[in-house]
XYZ file of C-alpha atoms in Angstrom:
59
model
C 0.000 0.000 0.000
C 1.297 3.423 -0.906
C 2.823 5.336 2.002
C 3.086 2.424 4.435
C 6.609 1.599 5.634
C 7.369 -2.037 6.199
C 10.287 -4.411 6.468
C 10.424 -8.119 5.857
C 9.751 -9.821 9.179
C 10.061 -13.481 10.091
C 8.420 -14.799 13.256
C 10.063 -17.786 14.914
C 8.636 -19.637 17.903
C 10.947 -21.821 19.966
C 9.489 -24.287 22.438
C 11.584 -25.609 25.314
C 10.873 -28.216 27.978
C 9.397 -27.170 31.314
C 12.675 -28.150 32.988
C 14.833 -25.940 30.745
C 16.275 -22.699 32.113
C 14.576 -20.107 29.931
C 16.852 -17.287 31.111
C 19.971 -19.248 30.222
C 18.632 -20.187 26.788
C 17.493 -16.625 26.010
C 21.071 -15.371 26.330
C 22.062 -17.223 23.142
C 20.049 -15.009 20.754
C 20.761 -11.944 22.914
C 24.493 -12.534 22.425
C 23.811 -12.573 18.681
C 22.181 -9.169 18.383
C 18.595 -9.854 19.440
C 16.974 -7.423 21.877
C 14.635 -8.553 24.653
C 11.410 -6.633 24.135
C 9.355 -8.304 26.885
C 9.204 -11.250 29.233
C 6.327 -12.583 31.311
C 4.313 -15.762 31.845
C 7.219 -17.971 30.702
C 7.378 -16.131 27.364
C 10.219 -13.990 26.100
C 9.894 -11.788 23.018
C 13.203 -11.131 21.256
C 13.612 -8.875 18.265
C 16.243 -8.073 15.685
C 15.857 -5.245 13.198
C 13.444 -3.265 15.307
C 14.343 -1.271 18.394
C 12.471 0.631 21.088
C 12.945 3.684 18.834
C 11.641 2.059 15.625
C 13.278 0.267 12.720
C 17.033 -0.306 12.953
C 19.133 1.170 10.150
C 20.819 -2.170 9.561
C 20.048 -5.738 10.621
């Protein structure tokens, strides 16, 4: 649509066992440039290419 800014986005869902340490596992993508956007109810949202200030200049 004319005038709408958008970037290609890929959603990925990772499921881990109940016994897994979610905090420990989440550090792997965070060490590779992903930003934690939220975490609650045993869910963590990580993002790359979008920041708290909008789209990143480069992914």
